[in-house]
Coordinates of C-alpha atoms and ligand atoms in Angstrom, one line a residue:
Chain A
M29 CA 35.3 41.7 -26.1
S30 CA 34.6 44.5 -29.2
A31 CA 37.7 45.9 -28.8
H32 CA 39.7 42.7 -29.3
G33 CA 37.3 41.8 -31.8
G34 CA 37.9 45.0 -33.8
E35 CA 41.4 44.3 -33.6
L36 CA 41.4 41.1 -34.9
A37 CA 39.4 42.0 -37.8
G38 CA 41.3 44.7 -38.4
E39 CA 44.8 43.4 -38.6
R40 CA 46.1 40.5 -41.0
A41 CA 48.1 38.2 -39.5
P42 CA 51.3 36.8 -41.6
E43 CA 49.5 34.4 -44.2
V44 CA 52.2 31.5 -43.1
A45 CA 52.1 30.1 -39.7
A46 CA 53.0 27.1 -38.0
R47 CA 50.4 25.0 -38.9
L48 CA 49.5 21.3 -39.0
R49 CA 47.0 19.8 -41.2
L50 CA 44.8 16.5 -41.2
H51 CA 45.8 12.9 -40.7
G52 CA 49.1 13.3 -39.5
Q53 CA 51.2 14.4 -42.7
P54 CA 53.4 17.2 -41.9
V55 CA 52.5 20.4 -43.9
A56 CA 54.7 22.9 -45.0
G57 CA 54.5 25.8 -42.6
A58 CA 55.4 23.8 -39.7
G59 CA 58.8 24.8 -39.7
D60 CA 58.6 28.1 -41.1
R61 CA 59.1 29.8 -38.1
R62 CA 61.4 32.5 -39.3
L63 CA 58.4 33.6 -41.5
D64 CA 56.1 34.1 -38.1
A65 CA 56.0 37.5 -36.5
E66 CA 56.7 36.1 -33.2
P67 CA 59.9 35.1 -31.8
A68 CA 60.8 31.5 -31.4
R69 CA 59.7 29.8 -28.3
E70 CA 61.0 27.1 -25.9
T71 CA 58.8 24.2 -26.5
V72 CA 57.4 22.5 -23.3
F73 CA 55.2 19.9 -25.0
E74 CA 56.1 17.9 -28.0
I75 CA 53.1 15.9 -28.6
R76 CA 54.1 13.1 -31.5
D77 CA 51.5 11.2 -33.3
V78 CA 49.4 10.8 -30.0
A79 CA 46.0 8.7 -30.3
V80 CA 43.7 7.7 -27.4
H81 CA 41.3 4.8 -27.3
Y82 CA 38.9 4.3 -24.6
G83 CA 38.3 0.4 -25.0
S84 CA 37.8 -0.2 -28.7
S85 CA 36.7 3.5 -29.3
Q86 CA 39.2 6.0 -30.7
A87 CA 38.7 9.3 -28.9
L88 CA 41.5 11.3 -30.5
G89 CA 43.2 10.5 -33.8
W90 CA 46.8 10.9 -34.5
T91 CA 47.8 14.2 -33.2
T92 CA 50.9 16.2 -33.5
L93 CA 51.7 19.6 -32.0
D94 CA 54.1 21.6 -29.7
I95 CA 53.1 23.7 -27.0
H96 CA 55.2 27.0 -26.0
R97 CA 56.4 28.0 -23.0
H98 CA 55.0 31.2 -21.5
E99 CA 51.9 31.1 -23.8
V100 CA 48.2 30.3 -23.7
T101 CA 47.2 27.5 -26.1
A102 CA 43.9 27.3 -26.4
V103 CA 42.2 24.0 -27.6
I104 CA 38.5 24.4 -29.1
G105 CA 36.2 22.4 -31.0
P106 CA 32.6 20.8 -30.8
S107 CA 31.7 18.9 -28.2
G108 CA 33.1 15.3 -27.8
C109 CA 35.8 16.0 -30.3
G110 CA 38.4 15.1 -27.7
K111 CA 39.5 18.3 -26.2
S112 CA 39.5 16.9 -22.6
T113 CA 40.9 13.8 -23.4
F114 CA 43.9 15.6 -25.1
L115 CA 44.2 17.9 -22.4
R116 CA 44.1 15.3 -19.6
S117 CA 46.6 13.4 -21.5
L118 CA 49.0 16.1 -20.9
N119 CA 49.2 15.4 -17.2
R120 CA 48.0 11.6 -17.1
M121 CA 44.6 12.5 -15.5
N122 CA 43.3 9.9 -17.8
D123 CA 45.4 6.8 -16.4
T124 CA 42.4 6.0 -13.8
I125 CA 39.8 5.4 -16.3
P126 CA 39.8 1.8 -17.1
N127 CA 40.8 1.0 -20.8
F128 CA 42.5 4.1 -21.5
R129 CA 45.2 3.6 -23.9
L130 CA 47.5 6.0 -25.5
E131 CA 49.8 5.6 -28.4
G132 CA 52.5 8.0 -29.3
E133 CA 54.7 10.3 -27.4
V134 CA 53.8 13.0 -25.1
L135 CA 57.4 14.6 -24.5
Y136 CA 57.4 17.2 -21.7
R137 CA 60.7 19.3 -21.7
G138 CA 62.1 16.2 -23.6
H139 CA 61.0 13.7 -20.8
D140 CA 58.2 10.7 -22.0
L141 CA 55.4 11.5 -19.9
Y142 CA 54.2 8.0 -20.8
A143 CA 57.7 6.1 -20.4
P144 CA 57.0 3.2 -18.0
A145 CA 59.5 4.8 -15.5
T146 CA 57.8 8.1 -15.2
N147 CA 56.1 8.8 -12.0
R148 CA 52.8 10.0 -12.8
V149 CA 52.4 12.0 -9.2
E150 CA 55.5 13.8 -10.2
V151 CA 54.0 14.8 -13.5
R152 CA 51.3 16.2 -11.8
R153 CA 53.3 18.3 -9.0
R154 CA 54.7 20.0 -12.4
I155 CA 51.4 20.1 -14.4
G156 CA 48.8 21.2 -12.7
M157 CA 45.0 21.3 -13.7
V158 CA 41.9 23.1 -13.1
F159 CA 38.7 21.5 -13.8
Q160 CA 35.4 22.9 -15.4
K161 CA 33.4 22.7 -12.2
P162 CA 35.1 24.6 -9.4
N163 CA 36.2 21.8 -6.7
P164 CA 37.7 23.3 -3.6
F165 CA 38.1 20.7 -0.6
P166 CA 35.7 21.2 2.2
K167 CA 38.0 23.2 4.2
S168 CA 39.1 26.6 5.1
I169 CA 40.1 29.0 2.1
Y170 CA 43.5 29.0 3.7
D171 CA 43.8 25.3 3.9
N172 CA 42.6 24.8 0.5
V173 CA 45.8 26.6 -0.8
A174 CA 48.0 25.3 2.1
W175 CA 47.2 21.8 1.6
A176 CA 49.4 20.6 -1.4
P177 CA 52.4 22.4 -0.2
R178 CA 52.1 20.9 3.1
N179 CA 51.9 17.5 1.8
L180 CA 54.7 18.1 -0.8
G181 CA 57.3 19.2 2.0
M182 CA 56.9 23.2 1.2
R183 CA 56.4 23.9 4.9
A184 CA 58.7 26.8 5.0
G185 CA 57.1 30.1 4.7
L186 CA 53.7 28.8 4.3
D187 CA 51.6 32.0 5.0
E188 CA 53.8 33.9 2.3
R189 CA 53.1 31.1 0.0
V190 CA 49.4 31.3 0.4
E191 CA 49.2 34.7 0.2
R192 CA 51.2 34.8 -3.0
A193 CA 49.0 32.1 -4.4
L194 CA 45.8 34.0 -3.6
R195 CA 47.3 37.2 -5.0
H196 CA 48.2 35.7 -8.2
A197 CA 44.9 34.1 -8.7
A198 CA 43.3 37.7 -8.2
L199 CA 41.5 36.4 -5.1
W200 CA 43.7 37.8 -2.2
D201 CA 41.8 41.0 -1.5
E202 CA 38.4 39.5 -1.6
V203 CA 39.3 36.6 1.0
K204 CA 42.2 38.4 3.1
D205 CA 39.6 38.7 6.0
R206 CA 38.3 35.5 6.2
L207 CA 41.0 32.9 5.2
K208 CA 39.7 30.6 8.0
Q209 CA 36.3 30.5 6.9
S210 CA 35.2 27.6 4.6
A211 CA 35.9 27.5 1.0
L212 CA 32.3 26.4 0.0
G213 CA 31.0 29.8 1.2
L214 CA 32.8 31.6 -1.9
S215 CA 30.9 32.5 -5.0
G216 CA 31.6 30.1 -8.1
G217 CA 33.9 32.3 -9.6
Q218 CA 35.8 33.0 -6.3
Q219 CA 35.9 29.3 -5.8
Q220 CA 37.3 28.8 -9.4
R221 CA 39.8 31.4 -8.8
L222 CA 40.7 29.6 -5.4
C223 CA 41.1 26.2 -7.4
I224 CA 43.4 28.2 -9.6
A225 CA 45.3 29.7 -6.5
R226 CA 45.5 26.1 -5.1
A227 CA 47.1 24.7 -8.3
I228 CA 49.7 27.5 -8.5
A229 CA 50.5 27.4 -4.8
I230 CA 53.0 24.5 -5.5
E231 CA 54.8 26.7 -8.4
P232 CA 53.8 24.1 -11.0
D233 CA 55.4 24.7 -14.6
V234 CA 52.4 24.3 -16.8
L235 CA 48.6 24.9 -16.1
L236 CA 45.9 23.0 -17.8
L237 CA 42.5 24.5 -17.5
D238 CA 39.4 22.5 -18.8
E239 CA 36.6 24.8 -19.6
P240 CA 37.4 26.9 -16.4
A241 CA 34.9 29.5 -16.8
S242 CA 32.1 27.6 -18.4
A243 CA 30.3 27.4 -15.0
L244 CA 30.7 31.2 -14.4
D245 CA 28.8 34.3 -15.1
P246 CA 30.2 37.1 -17.4
I247 CA 32.1 39.1 -14.9
A248 CA 33.7 35.9 -13.1
T249 CA 34.6 34.9 -16.7
A250 CA 36.3 38.3 -17.6
S251 CA 38.2 38.2 -14.2
I252 CA 39.4 34.6 -15.2
E253 CA 40.4 35.7 -18.8
E254 CA 42.1 38.6 -17.3
L255 CA 44.0 36.2 -15.1
M256 CA 45.2 34.2 -18.1
H257 CA 47.0 37.1 -19.4
T258 CA 48.8 37.5 -16.2
L259 CA 49.6 34.0 -15.2
K260 CA 51.2 33.2 -18.7
H261 CA 54.1 35.4 -17.9
R262 CA 54.8 32.8 -15.0
Y263 CA 53.2 29.5 -16.4
T264 CA 52.2 27.7 -19.4
L265 CA 49.0 27.7 -19.8
V266 CA 46.7 25.3 -21.8
I267 CA 43.3 26.1 -22.0
V268 CA 40.1 24.0 -23.4
T269 CA 37.2 26.2 -24.3
H270 CA 33.8 26.1 -25.7
N271 CA 34.0 29.9 -26.2
M272 CA 35.6 31.1 -29.3
Q273 CA 35.7 34.7 -28.4
Q274 CA 37.5 33.5 -25.0
A275 CA 40.2 31.6 -27.3
A276 CA 40.3 34.5 -29.1
R277 CA 40.8 37.0 -26.5
V278 CA 43.3 35.0 -24.2
A279 CA 45.1 32.4 -26.3
D280 CA 48.2 33.0 -28.2
R281 CA 47.8 30.1 -30.0
T282 CA 44.5 27.8 -31.0
A283 CA 44.3 24.3 -31.6
F284 CA 40.9 23.4 -33.5
F285 CA 39.7 19.9 -33.0
A286 CA 36.7 18.4 -34.8
L287 CA 35.4 14.8 -35.4
D288 CA 36.6 13.5 -38.3
L289 CA 35.5 10.2 -39.9
S290 CA 38.1 7.4 -39.8
G291 CA 37.0 4.1 -41.2
S292 CA 33.4 4.1 -39.6
Q293 CA 34.3 5.8 -36.5
R294 CA 34.1 9.3 -35.9
V295 CA 37.2 10.4 -34.5
G296 CA 38.4 13.6 -32.6
T297 CA 41.0 14.8 -35.0
L298 CA 43.5 17.8 -34.9
I299 CA 42.2 20.2 -37.9
E300 CA 44.2 23.2 -37.5
Y301 CA 46.8 24.7 -35.0
A302 CA 48.1 28.1 -35.7
P303 CA 48.6 31.5 -34.2
T304 CA 45.3 32.6 -32.8
R305 CA 45.0 35.5 -34.8
T306 CA 45.7 33.6 -37.9
L307 CA 43.3 30.9 -37.1
F308 CA 40.6 33.2 -36.6
T309 CA 41.2 35.6 -39.4
N310 CA 42.7 33.3 -42.0
P311 CA 42.0 29.8 -41.3
S312 CA 43.8 27.6 -43.8
D313 CA 41.0 24.8 -43.6
P314 CA 37.3 24.9 -44.6
R315 CA 36.1 23.2 -41.5
T316 CA 38.0 25.6 -39.4
R317 CA 36.3 28.7 -41.3
D318 CA 32.8 27.2 -41.0
Y319 CA 33.1 26.5 -37.4
I320 CA 34.5 29.8 -36.5
T321 CA 31.9 31.4 -38.7
G322 CA 29.3 29.3 -36.5
Q323 CA 28.2 26.9 -39.6
F324 CA 29.2 23.9 -38.0
G325 CA 29.0 21.8 -34.7
Chain B
M4 CA 0.7 20.9 -35.4
A5 CA -2.3 23.3 -35.8
L6 CA -4.3 20.1 -36.5
S7 CA -3.5 18.6 -33.4
A8 CA -4.0 21.8 -31.5
S9 CA -7.3 22.3 -32.7
A10 CA -8.2 18.4 -32.1
L11 CA -6.9 18.8 -28.3
R12 CA -9.1 22.0 -28.1
D13 CA -12.2 19.9 -29.5
R14 CA -11.5 17.1 -26.9
A15 CA -11.2 19.3 -23.9
P16 CA -14.3 19.7 -21.9
R17 CA -16.1 22.9 -22.9
T18 CA -16.6 23.9 -19.4
A19 CA -14.8 27.3 -19.2
G20 CA -14.0 28.4 -15.5
T21 CA -14.0 25.3 -14.0
P22 CA -10.7 23.6 -13.0
L23 CA -9.2 21.3 -15.0
R24 CA -9.4 18.0 -13.6
P25 CA -7.6 14.6 -14.8
S26 CA -9.9 11.9 -16.5
G27 CA -9.9 8.5 -17.7
N28 CA -6.4 6.8 -17.6
L29 CA -4.6 9.2 -15.6
R30 CA -7.3 9.4 -13.2
R31 CA -7.1 5.8 -12.7
R32 CA -3.3 6.0 -12.2
M33 CA -3.7 8.7 -9.7
A34 CA -6.3 6.8 -7.8
L35 CA -3.9 3.9 -7.7
S36 CA -1.1 6.2 -6.7
R37 CA -3.3 7.4 -3.7
A38 CA -3.8 4.2 -2.5
L39 CA -0.5 2.9 -2.7
E40 CA 0.6 6.1 -0.8
A41 CA -2.1 5.5 2.0
V42 CA -0.8 2.1 2.5
A43 CA 3.0 3.0 2.6
T44 CA 2.1 5.8 5.2
A45 CA 0.1 3.2 7.4
A46 CA 3.2 1.0 7.2
A47 CA 5.2 3.7 8.2
L48 CA 2.7 4.8 11.2
F49 CA 2.7 1.1 12.2
A50 CA 6.3 1.0 12.7
V51 CA 6.6 4.3 14.7
A52 CA 3.4 3.0 16.7
L53 CA 5.7 0.0 17.8
L54 CA 8.4 1.9 18.7
I55 CA 6.3 4.2 20.7
D56 CA 4.6 1.2 22.2
V57 CA 8.0 -0.2 23.4
A58 CA 9.2 3.2 24.7
V59 CA 6.2 3.7 26.7
T60 CA 6.1 0.1 28.0
V61 CA 9.8 0.3 29.2
I62 CA 9.4 3.9 30.5
T63 CA 6.3 3.1 32.6
N64 CA 7.7 -0.2 33.7
G65 CA 11.3 0.9 34.4
A66 CA 11.0 4.9 35.9
P67 CA 9.9 3.6 39.3
A68 CA 13.5 2.2 39.3
I69 CA 15.4 4.9 38.2
S70 CA 17.0 6.7 41.2
F71 CA 20.4 8.4 42.1
A72 CA 21.2 5.3 44.1
F73 CA 20.2 3.0 40.9
L74 CA 22.7 4.4 38.7
T75 CA 25.4 4.9 41.4
Q76 CA 25.2 1.8 43.4
S77 CA 26.4 -1.6 42.0
A78 CA 24.1 -4.6 42.1
N79 CA 23.4 -6.3 45.5
G80 CA 22.0 -9.8 45.0
L81 CA 18.4 -10.2 46.1
S82 CA 18.3 -6.9 47.7
G83 CA 18.3 -5.2 44.7
G84 CA 21.0 -2.3 44.4
G85 CA 21.8 -0.6 41.1
I86 CA 23.4 -1.1 38.1
A87 CA 26.7 1.0 38.3
N88 CA 28.9 -1.6 38.0
A89 CA 26.9 -3.2 34.8
L90 CA 27.0 -0.1 33.3
L91 CA 30.7 0.7 33.8
G92 CA 31.6 -3.1 32.6
T93 CA 29.3 -2.6 29.3
V94 CA 31.0 0.8 28.8
V95 CA 34.4 -1.1 28.9
M96 CA 33.7 -3.8 26.9
V97 CA 32.1 -1.5 24.1
V98 CA 35.0 0.7 24.4
F99 CA 37.7 -2.0 24.1
G100 CA 35.4 -3.7 21.4
A101 CA 35.0 -0.5 19.6
A102 CA 38.7 0.1 19.6
I103 CA 39.3 -3.0 17.4
A104 CA 36.3 -2.9 15.3
I105 CA 36.4 1.0 14.2
P106 CA 39.9 1.2 13.1
V107 CA 39.8 -2.1 11.4
G108 CA 36.1 -1.3 9.8
I109 CA 37.6 1.9 8.5
L110 CA 40.1 0.2 6.5
V111 CA 38.0 -2.3 5.2
G112 CA 36.1 0.5 4.2
L113 CA 39.1 2.3 2.6
F114 CA 40.1 -0.9 1.0
L115 CA 36.7 -1.2 -0.8
T116 CA 36.4 2.2 -2.0
E117 CA 40.3 3.7 -2.5
V118 CA 42.5 0.5 -3.0
A119 CA 40.4 -2.0 -4.7
G120 CA 38.9 -1.0 -8.3
P121 CA 35.4 -1.4 -9.3
R122 CA 36.1 -4.8 -10.8
S123 CA 38.0 -6.3 -8.0
R124 CA 37.1 -9.8 -7.3
L125 CA 38.7 -9.4 -3.7
A126 CA 36.4 -6.5 -3.0
H127 CA 33.6 -8.3 -4.1
L128 CA 34.1 -11.3 -2.2
L129 CA 34.7 -9.1 1.1
E130 CA 31.6 -7.5 0.3
V131 CA 30.0 -10.7 0.7
V132 CA 31.9 -11.9 3.7
L133 CA 30.8 -8.6 5.3
D134 CA 27.2 -9.0 4.6
M135 CA 27.4 -12.6 5.8
L136 CA 28.8 -11.5 8.8
Q137 CA 26.1 -9.3 9.5
G138 CA 23.5 -11.9 9.2
V139 CA 25.5 -14.3 11.3
P140 CA 23.3 -14.8 14.6
T141 CA 25.1 -13.2 17.5
V142 CA 24.6 -16.4 19.4
V143 CA 26.8 -18.3 16.6
V144 CA 29.2 -15.3 17.2
G145 CA 29.4 -16.2 20.9
I146 CA 29.8 -20.0 20.3
V147 CA 32.7 -19.0 18.0
V148 CA 34.6 -16.8 20.5
F149 CA 33.8 -19.3 23.3
G150 CA 35.8 -21.8 21.0
L151 CA 38.8 -19.3 20.2
I152 CA 39.2 -17.6 23.6
V153 CA 37.1 -18.8 26.4
V154 CA 38.2 -22.9 26.2
P155 CA 41.8 -22.1 25.7
Q156 CA 41.9 -19.8 28.5
Q157 CA 39.6 -21.7 30.5
K158 CA 37.4 -18.8 31.7
E159 CA 35.1 -16.5 30.6
T160 CA 36.3 -13.1 30.5
G161 CA 35.4 -9.4 29.7
F162 CA 38.1 -9.8 26.9
A163 CA 36.0 -12.4 25.4
G164 CA 33.0 -10.5 25.6
A165 CA 34.7 -7.4 23.9
I166 CA 36.0 -9.3 20.9
A167 CA 32.6 -10.9 20.4
L168 CA 31.2 -7.4 20.4
S169 CA 33.9 -6.1 17.9
I170 CA 33.1 -9.1 15.7
I171 CA 29.3 -7.8 15.8
M172 CA 30.7 -3.9 15.0
L173 CA 33.1 -4.8 12.4
P174 CA 30.6 -5.5 9.4
L175 CA 28.4 -2.7 10.3
I176 CA 31.4 -0.3 10.5
A177 CA 32.9 -1.5 7.6
R178 CA 29.8 -1.1 5.4
A179 CA 28.9 2.1 6.8
S180 CA 32.5 3.7 6.0
Q181 CA 32.7 2.2 2.4
Q182 CA 29.2 3.7 1.9
V183 CA 29.9 7.1 3.2
L184 CA 33.5 7.1 1.2
A185 CA 31.7 6.1 -1.6
V186 CA 29.8 9.4 -1.7
V187 CA 32.8 11.5 -1.1
P188 CA 32.7 13.5 -4.3
P189 CA 35.3 12.2 -6.9
S190 CA 36.1 15.7 -7.5
F191 CA 38.1 15.9 -4.3
R192 CA 40.3 12.8 -5.6
Q193 CA 40.6 14.5 -9.0
A194 CA 41.6 18.0 -7.5
A195 CA 44.2 16.0 -5.2
D196 CA 45.4 14.1 -7.9
A197 CA 45.9 17.0 -10.0
L198 CA 48.2 18.8 -7.3
G199 CA 50.4 15.9 -7.7
V200 CA 49.8 14.6 -4.0
E201 CA 50.1 10.9 -3.4
R202 CA 47.0 9.0 -2.9
W203 CA 47.4 8.1 0.8
R204 CA 48.1 11.6 1.9
T205 CA 44.8 12.8 0.1
V206 CA 43.3 9.6 1.9
I207 CA 44.4 11.1 5.0
G208 CA 44.1 14.9 4.6
V209 CA 40.8 15.0 2.4
I210 CA 39.0 12.0 1.9
L211 CA 38.8 10.7 5.3
P212 CA 38.0 14.3 7.0
A213 CA 35.3 14.7 4.7
A214 CA 33.9 11.4 5.4
A215 CA 34.8 11.6 9.1
G216 CA 31.3 12.4 10.4
G217 CA 29.7 9.8 8.4
I218 CA 31.8 7.3 9.5
L219 CA 31.3 8.1 12.9
T220 CA 27.8 8.0 12.4
G221 CA 28.1 4.3 11.4
A222 CA 30.6 3.7 14.6
I223 CA 28.0 5.1 16.8
L224 CA 25.0 3.1 15.5
A225 CA 27.4 -0.1 15.8
V226 CA 28.3 0.6 19.3
A227 CA 24.7 1.3 20.1
R228 CA 23.8 -2.1 18.6
A229 CA 26.5 -3.8 20.4
A230 CA 25.9 -2.4 23.6
G231 CA 22.6 -4.2 24.1
E232 CA 23.8 -7.6 22.8
T233 CA 23.2 -10.3 25.1
A234 CA 23.3 -13.7 23.4
P235 CA 27.3 -13.9 22.9
L236 CA 27.9 -12.4 26.5
L237 CA 25.6 -15.3 27.8
L238 CA 28.1 -17.6 26.4
V239 CA 31.5 -15.9 26.9
D240 CA 31.2 -13.4 29.8
S241 CA 28.4 -14.4 32.2
L242 CA 30.5 -15.6 34.9
Y243 CA 31.4 -12.5 36.9
H244 CA 31.1 -11.3 40.4
P245 CA 27.5 -9.8 40.0
N246 CA 27.8 -7.2 42.8
A247 CA 31.4 -5.8 42.3
I248 CA 32.8 -3.1 39.9
Q249 CA 35.2 -5.0 37.5
L250 CA 37.0 -2.8 34.9
Q251 CA 39.7 -5.1 34.2
P252 CA 38.6 -7.2 31.1
F253 CA 41.6 -9.3 31.1
G254 CA 41.4 -12.5 33.4
N255 CA 38.2 -11.7 34.7
G256 CA 34.3 -11.8 33.7
V257 CA 32.9 -8.3 33.5
P258 CA 29.4 -7.3 34.4
S259 CA 27.1 -5.9 31.7
V260 CA 23.9 -4.0 31.4
P261 CA 22.2 -6.7 29.3
M262 CA 23.3 -9.7 31.3
F263 CA 21.9 -7.5 34.6
I264 CA 18.4 -7.6 32.9
Y265 CA 18.6 -11.3 32.1
T266 CA 19.7 -12.4 35.5
T267 CA 17.8 -9.8 37.5
Y268 CA 14.7 -10.6 35.7
D269 CA 14.7 -14.2 36.9
L270 CA 15.5 -13.3 40.4
P271 CA 12.8 -14.8 42.8
S272 CA 11.7 -11.2 44.2
V273 CA 9.2 -8.6 42.8
S274 CA 11.9 -5.9 43.1
G275 CA 13.8 -7.8 40.8
I276 CA 11.6 -7.1 37.6
T277 CA 11.6 -3.7 38.4
L278 CA 15.1 -3.2 38.2
A279 CA 15.4 -5.3 35.0
W280 CA 12.8 -2.7 33.6
G281 CA 15.1 0.2 35.0
A282 CA 18.1 -1.1 33.4
A283 CA 16.2 -1.5 30.2
L284 CA 15.4 1.8 30.3
V285 CA 18.8 3.2 30.7
L286 CA 19.9 1.0 27.9
L287 CA 17.2 2.2 25.6
T288 CA 17.8 5.9 26.4
G289 CA 21.5 5.3 25.8
I290 CA 20.6 3.8 22.2
L291 CA 18.0 6.4 21.5
V292 CA 20.3 9.1 22.3
A293 CA 23.4 7.5 20.5
N294 CA 21.0 7.3 17.4
V295 CA 19.9 11.0 17.5
G296 CA 23.4 12.4 18.0
A297 CA 24.4 10.2 15.1
R298 CA 21.6 11.5 12.9
L299 CA 22.7 15.2 13.6
M300 CA 26.2 14.0 13.1
L301 CA 25.3 12.9 9.7
S302 CA 23.5 15.7 8.4
R303 CA 26.6 17.8 9.3
T304 CA 28.7 15.7 7.2
R305 CA 26.4 16.0 4.3
R306 CA 26.4 19.8 4.6
R307 CA 30.1 19.8 4.8
M308 CA 30.6 17.6 1.7
G309 CA 28.1 20.1 -0.2
L310 CA 25.6 17.5 -0.5
Ligands
LIG22 N1 36.0 7.9 -19.7 C1 35.7 7.7 -20.8 N2 35.4 6.5 -21.0 C2 34.8 6.3 -22.5 N3 34.8 7.1 -23.6 C3 35.3 8.5 -22.9 C4 35.5 8.7 -21.7 N4 35.5 10.2 -21.7 C5 35.5 10.4 -23.1 N5 35.0 9.6 -23.8 C6 34.7 9.7 -25.2 O1 35.6 10.3 -25.8 C7 35.3 11.2 -26.8 C8 36.0 12.4 -26.3 O2 35.6 13.0 -25.2 P1 36.0 14.2 -24.5 O3 35.4 14.2 -23.2 O4 37.4 14.3 -24.6 O5 35.2 15.4 -25.6 P2 35.4 17.1 -25.1 O6 35.8 17.3 -26.7 O7 36.2 17.4 -23.9 O8 33.7 17.3 -25.1 P3 33.1 18.4 -24.4 O9 33.1 19.7 -25.0 O10 31.7 17.9 -24.5 O11 33.5 18.4 -22.9 C9 34.1 11.4 -26.8 O12 33.2 10.6 -27.6 C10 33.5 10.5 -25.2 O13 32.4 9.9 -25.2
LIG23 MG1 35.4 18.1 -22.3

């Protein structure tokens, strides 16, 4: 942490970055990628003016942002500001919530995820998710990883597939001698890595992680963070975290959400979206600055 | 803050060294709570005592009848004999009835938990129907089956008996399945959903296996209940050859243990009463074993689900 922190503090990222502002008006800078230090990236998600309501209460205000391929995008913000709502909108995990309503467009590689013809099972097949609390099935370690591939017709080379997934989730060495034992016997950190292995066993394109390390101890957290760095070479990752150091350590880009007053309702709003370094060293919005310096929420 | 702390100190008894005891209101509430605990414990003990009384009576009266011959020979009219044919008949009917009631019951449970939403009217109606069915006197079930099967066929059959038993088992199994399925952690469904696997595959591959032990428990309890049912059999399956083994439920009456007890008890011989008690002991043992087995299985399932 300290190494990363020092690096962050010592280095000034370019002032101008892809940046979005409040209340949905585009801000100069969003298109200024030529000034950005990093190369142009392929876009996986284009989120266009998305608003989410649960019944009559609005959870997420008009949000527009792009998520890039092979990057880790972090979502931070105070509790209740719509981080999970936002994340779960990216693979339609909110659909089963009664009265859930989404306006705007979520384009995944050009496909409108909420178009009537879109099949949400297929959406989730490509866009996997890891939850806050590890939720392995009450099956063996092997069967946890093999279950989805089996059910999706990827039976050929199943053993290799399971091993590969467990290796990529940095769990193989710990479990290779007890693949037939129940997954419920693993530690919390191991269970969470198993859930990551289970998610990547079907080779999704995107992995969404909702506070994947918040139930884990610092060592298990470190191993999950380590994992983010390697996984992003294969997948596109979006991670919700309460831990700003974690966002600073793992994310290429960070989106900061906060509760903003819209009429009489407090609505989760995207305040700032920028390369992580910029957001943490030189935030453009005072609310971002207050939040990352701990004066708010 | 400082004020209230000092006030508290003033009110506290100045008897350093003696243990702190509740006084006033708290003392009254604790006395009431202890009284209620005593009543509840007495009621529980009463229930246990009743069960023990039934068990002791059945064992003392029935034990003299139990022998190898009693379990392996068929009934033999006035001269006694055993309960082998009745036991086999009960097994045939219960297995047949369970073969109908278990799959249908599980499907109804799945409908209630996995298909119908929490606000589904059909699901609500179904629950009411199941509860009513559970409360219908079994003799009424017997009359209905009599009208539906026995009258058109013009004879009493083991098949009719099995159908009646399955009607008695169905609501028990459906409600038990529903309850067990409802406590399968939603995180399993979420995890499966997030893997892009269709829901019916999730039901077969994750949800049912997780609930299997509990569903089986419910099924065993229902079977144990049905095995002792007498009233419907009296109506739809009481005409059979009492001394012969009859394993073919279609077209024939099939003997059963409850009917054996009912008829043997009325025999004009002293040994008949002993035989009836013996059969009751066998029935009770079977039901007790099934219940204990079911509880063990349930605790295993709970462990598996991490509850
Ligand atoms: N299923 C739901 N039904 C109704 N309202 C909901 C539901 N889920 C979330 N909300 C509301 O939407 C708002 C955003 O919730 P969300 O869970 O997205 O916040 P969050 O940023 O993830 O918070 P946390 O950091 O505590 O996880 C909250 O006001 C919450 O009460
Ligand atoms: Mg959340």
